[in-house]
Amino acid sequence: MRVVIQEDYGKMCKWAADYIVSKINAHKEDRPFVLGLPTGSSPIGVYQELIRRNKAGEVTFKNVVTFNMDEYLGLEREHDQSYWYFMHDQLFDHIDIPAENVNILNGMAEDPVAECARYEAKIASYGGVDLFLGGIGVDGHLAFNEPFTSLSSRTGVRDLTTDTLIVNSRFFGNDPSKVPTQALSVGIGTVTDSKEVLILISGHNKARALAASVEGGVSQKWTCSALQLHPAAIIACDEAACGELTVDTYKYFLDIEKKERL
């Protein structure tokens, strides 16, 4: 595992965007570059930098296929809190990606279980995900894989915890009762099957989750800890998120990254 520590959120996002651009530009295979994407506040700075780089002609998304991590169950895509809406508002409407290359779970599917199976099959049809970008919650959940979700889980229907409903209520007028109680989400196994995983962790409130991801044991309590089993996992974090790391761990990753390049 690589842990790339940056001074602040802005520099973390720039590093992550630079890494993604470098991977897209280096992709020489006949098939598209397959990119997994998250929603939430963590990736917004990355998306802004990707838009800037695209408009500057430094990267094109014409040969990129995306798969989003999750979507609320029961929200139409036009709803301003759906993840379909978020992704188009924050990224897709501002870059040159073909509409048919964008894949987001359908929260209004008549058969959610079948929708999740279809999604897994479509990922497999492209040969898997090349790079999955993600963020984690304060309790370490990755996508909507709440604590104690199986670390071998695949895309499926997830029940959201009270803590998640409260945290996400800020987008629903601070009323947890308005937050959908279920979502469709890729599984931990879906994410860790990717060739590379890049996770964003920023802020003091994510410090325990970062420590669990890096220093703790692999456990269903912290689904983010599954990253330890991945052969090419990267965590990009800011200084504020490092408050629970031991000093030796913090110094180790700073020292190692002096020798690393993108």
Coordinates of N, CA and C in Angstrom, one line a residue, residues 159-247:
D159 N -28.5 -1.6 3.0 CA -29.3 -0.8 4.0 C -28.3 0.2 4.6
L160 N -28.7 1.5 4.7 CA -27.9 2.5 5.2 C -28.1 2.6 6.7
T161 N -27.0 2.8 7.5 CA -27.0 3.0 8.9 C -27.6 4.3 9.3
T162 N -28.0 4.4 10.6 CA -28.5 5.7 11.1 C -27.4 6.8 11.0
D163 N -26.1 6.4 11.3 CA -25.1 7.4 11.2 C -24.9 7.9 9.8
T164 N -25.0 7.1 8.8 CA -24.9 7.5 7.4 C -26.1 8.4 7.0
L165 N -27.3 8.1 7.5 CA -28.5 8.9 7.2 C -28.3 10.3 7.8
I166 N -27.7 10.3 9.0 CA -27.5 11.6 9.7 C -26.5 12.5 8.9
V167 N -25.4 11.8 8.6 CA -24.3 12.5 7.9 C -24.8 13.0 6.5
N168 N -25.6 12.2 5.8 CA -26.0 12.6 4.4 C -27.2 13.5 4.5
S169 N -27.8 13.7 5.7 CA -29.0 14.6 5.8 C -28.7 16.0 5.4
R170 N -27.4 16.4 5.5 CA -27.0 17.8 5.1 C -27.4 18.1 3.7
F171 N -27.5 17.1 2.9 CA -27.9 17.3 1.5 C -29.5 17.3 1.3
F172 N -30.2 16.9 2.4 CA -31.6 16.8 2.3 C -32.3 17.7 3.4
G173 N -31.8 18.9 3.4 CA -32.4 19.9 4.4 C -32.2 19.5 5.8
N174 N -31.1 18.8 6.1 CA -30.8 18.4 7.5 C -31.8 17.6 8.1
D175 N -32.6 16.8 7.3 CA -33.7 16.0 7.8 C -33.3 14.5 7.4
P176 N -32.8 13.7 8.4 CA -32.5 12.3 8.1 C -33.6 11.5 7.5
S177 N -34.9 11.9 7.9 CA -36.0 11.1 7.4 C -36.2 11.3 5.9
K178 N -35.6 12.3 5.3 CA -35.7 12.5 3.8 C -34.6 11.7 3.0
V179 N -33.7 11.2 3.7 CA -32.6 10.4 3.0 C -33.1 9.0 2.7
P180 N -32.9 8.6 1.5 CA -33.3 7.2 1.2 C -32.6 6.2 2.1
T181 N -33.2 5.2 2.6 CA -32.7 4.3 3.6 C -31.9 3.1 2.9
Q182 N -32.0 3.0 1.6 CA -31.3 2.0 0.9 C -30.6 2.6 -0.4
A183 N -29.6 1.9 -0.8 CA -28.8 2.3 -2.0 C -28.4 1.0 -2.7
L184 N -28.0 1.2 -4.0 CA -27.3 0.2 -4.8 C -25.9 0.6 -4.8
S185 N -25.0 -0.4 -4.5 CA -23.6 -0.1 -4.3 C -22.7 -1.2 -4.9
V186 N -21.6 -0.9 -5.5 CA -20.6 -1.9 -5.8 C -20.2 -2.5 -4.4
G187 N -19.7 -3.7 -4.5 CA -19.2 -4.4 -3.3 C -17.7 -4.1 -3.0
I188 N -17.3 -4.5 -1.8 CA -15.9 -4.4 -1.5 C -15.1 -5.3 -2.5
G189 N -15.6 -6.5 -2.8 CA -14.9 -7.3 -3.8 C -14.9 -6.7 -5.1
T190 N -15.9 -6.0 -5.5 CA -15.9 -5.3 -6.8 C -14.8 -4.3 -6.9
V191 N -14.6 -3.5 -5.8 CA -13.6 -2.5 -5.8 C -12.2 -3.1 -5.8
T192 N -12.0 -4.1 -5.0 CA -10.7 -4.7 -4.8 C -10.3 -5.6 -6.0
D193 N -11.2 -5.9 -6.8 CA -10.9 -6.6 -8.1 C -10.2 -5.7 -9.1
S194 N -10.3 -4.4 -8.9 CA -9.8 -3.4 -9.8 C -8.2 -3.6 -9.9
K195 N -7.6 -3.2 -11.0 CA -6.2 -3.3 -11.1 C -5.5 -2.3 -10.1
E196 N -6.1 -1.1 -9.9 CA -5.6 -0.2 -8.9 C -6.8 0.4 -8.2
V197 N -6.5 0.8 -7.0 CA -7.5 1.5 -6.2 C -6.9 2.8 -5.6
L198 N -7.5 3.9 -5.7 CA -7.0 5.2 -5.2 C -8.0 5.8 -4.3
I199 N -7.8 5.8 -3.0 CA -8.7 6.3 -2.0 C -8.3 7.7 -1.5
L200 N -9.3 8.6 -1.4 CA -9.1 9.9 -0.9 C -9.6 10.0 0.6
I201 N -8.7 10.5 1.4 CA -9.1 10.6 2.9 C -8.6 12.0 3.3
S202 N -9.5 12.9 3.7 CA -9.1 14.2 4.1 C -9.9 14.6 5.4
G203 N -9.3 15.5 6.2 CA -9.9 16.1 7.3 C -9.8 15.3 8.6
H204 N -9.8 16.1 9.7 CA -9.7 15.5 11.1 C -10.7 14.4 11.3
N205 N -11.9 14.6 10.8 CA -13.0 13.6 11.1 C -12.7 12.2 10.5
K206 N -11.8 12.2 9.6 CA -11.5 10.9 8.9 C -10.2 10.2 9.5
A207 N -9.6 10.8 10.5 CA -8.4 10.3 11.1 C -8.4 8.9 11.6
R208 N -9.5 8.5 12.3 CA -9.6 7.2 12.8 C -9.8 6.2 11.6
A209 N -10.5 6.6 10.6 CA -10.7 5.7 9.4 C -9.3 5.5 8.7
L210 N -8.5 6.6 8.6 CA -7.2 6.4 7.9 C -6.3 5.5 8.7
A211 N -6.3 5.6 10.1 CA -5.5 4.8 10.9 C -6.0 3.3 10.8
A212 N -7.3 3.1 10.7 CA -7.8 1.7 10.6 C -7.4 1.1 9.3
S213 N -7.4 2.0 8.2 CA -7.1 1.5 6.9 C -5.6 1.1 6.8
V214 N -4.8 1.8 7.5 CA -3.3 1.6 7.3 C -2.7 0.7 8.4
E215 N -3.1 1.0 9.7 CA -2.4 0.3 10.8 C -3.3 -0.8 11.5
G216 N -4.6 -0.7 11.3 CA -5.4 -1.7 11.9 C -5.4 -3.1 11.2
G217 N -6.0 -4.1 11.8 CA -6.1 -5.4 11.2 C -7.2 -5.3 10.1
V218 N -7.2 -6.3 9.2 CA -8.3 -6.4 8.2 C -9.5 -6.9 8.9
S219 N -10.6 -6.1 8.8 CA -11.8 -6.4 9.6 C -13.0 -5.9 8.9
Q220 N -14.2 -6.6 9.0 CA -15.4 -6.1 8.5 C -15.9 -4.9 9.2
K221 N -15.4 -4.7 10.4 CA -15.9 -3.5 11.1 C -15.4 -2.2 10.4
W222 N -14.2 -2.3 9.8 CA -13.7 -1.2 9.0 C -13.6 -1.7 7.5
T223 N -14.6 -1.5 6.7 CA -14.5 -2.1 5.4 C -13.4 -1.5 4.5
C224 N -12.9 -0.3 4.9 CA -11.8 0.3 4.2 C -10.5 -0.5 4.4
S225 N -10.4 -1.3 5.5 CA -9.2 -2.1 5.8 C -9.0 -3.2 4.7
A226 N -9.9 -3.5 3.9 CA -9.7 -4.5 2.8 C -8.7 -4.0 1.9
L227 N -8.4 -2.7 1.8 CA -7.3 -2.1 1.0 C -6.0 -2.8 1.3
Q228 N -5.8 -3.2 2.5 CA -4.5 -3.8 2.8 C -4.2 -5.1 2.0
L229 N -5.3 -5.7 1.5 CA -5.1 -7.0 0.8 C -4.9 -6.7 -0.7
H230 N -5.0 -5.5 -1.1 CA -4.9 -5.2 -2.6 C -3.5 -5.0 -2.9
P231 N -3.0 -5.5 -4.1 CA -1.6 -5.4 -4.5 C -1.2 -4.0 -5.0
A232 N -2.2 -3.2 -5.3 CA -1.9 -1.8 -5.8 C -2.8 -0.8 -5.3
A233 N -2.9 -0.7 -4.0 CA -3.8 0.3 -3.3 C -3.0 1.5 -3.0
I234 N -3.6 2.7 -3.2 CA -3.0 4.0 -2.9 C -4.0 4.7 -2.0
I235 N -3.5 5.3 -0.9 CA -4.3 6.3 -0.2 C -3.7 7.6 -0.4
A236 N -4.5 8.6 -0.9 CA -4.0 10.0 -0.9 C -4.7 10.7 0.2
C237 N -4.0 11.3 1.1 CA -4.6 12.0 2.3 C -3.9 13.3 2.5
D238 N -4.6 14.1 3.4 CA -4.0 15.4 3.8 C -3.5 15.3 5.2
E239 N -2.7 16.3 5.6 CA -2.1 16.3 6.9 C -3.2 16.2 8.0
A240 N -4.3 16.8 7.8 CA -5.3 16.8 8.9 C -5.9 15.4 9.2
A241 N -5.8 14.5 8.2 CA -6.3 13.1 8.4 C -5.3 12.2 9.0
C242 N -4.1 12.7 9.3 CA -3.1 11.9 9.8 C -3.0 11.9 11.3
G243 N -3.9 12.5 12.0 CA -3.8 12.7 13.5 C -3.8 11.5 14.3
E244 N -4.3 10.4 13.8 CA -4.3 9.1 14.6 C -3.3 8.1 14.2
L245 N -2.5 8.5 13.2 CA -1.3 7.6 12.8 C -0.2 7.7 13.8
T246 N 0.5 6.6 14.1 CA 1.7 6.7 14.9 C 2.7 7.5 14.2
V247 N 3.6 8.1 15.0 CA 4.7 9.0 14.4 C 5.5 8.2 13.4

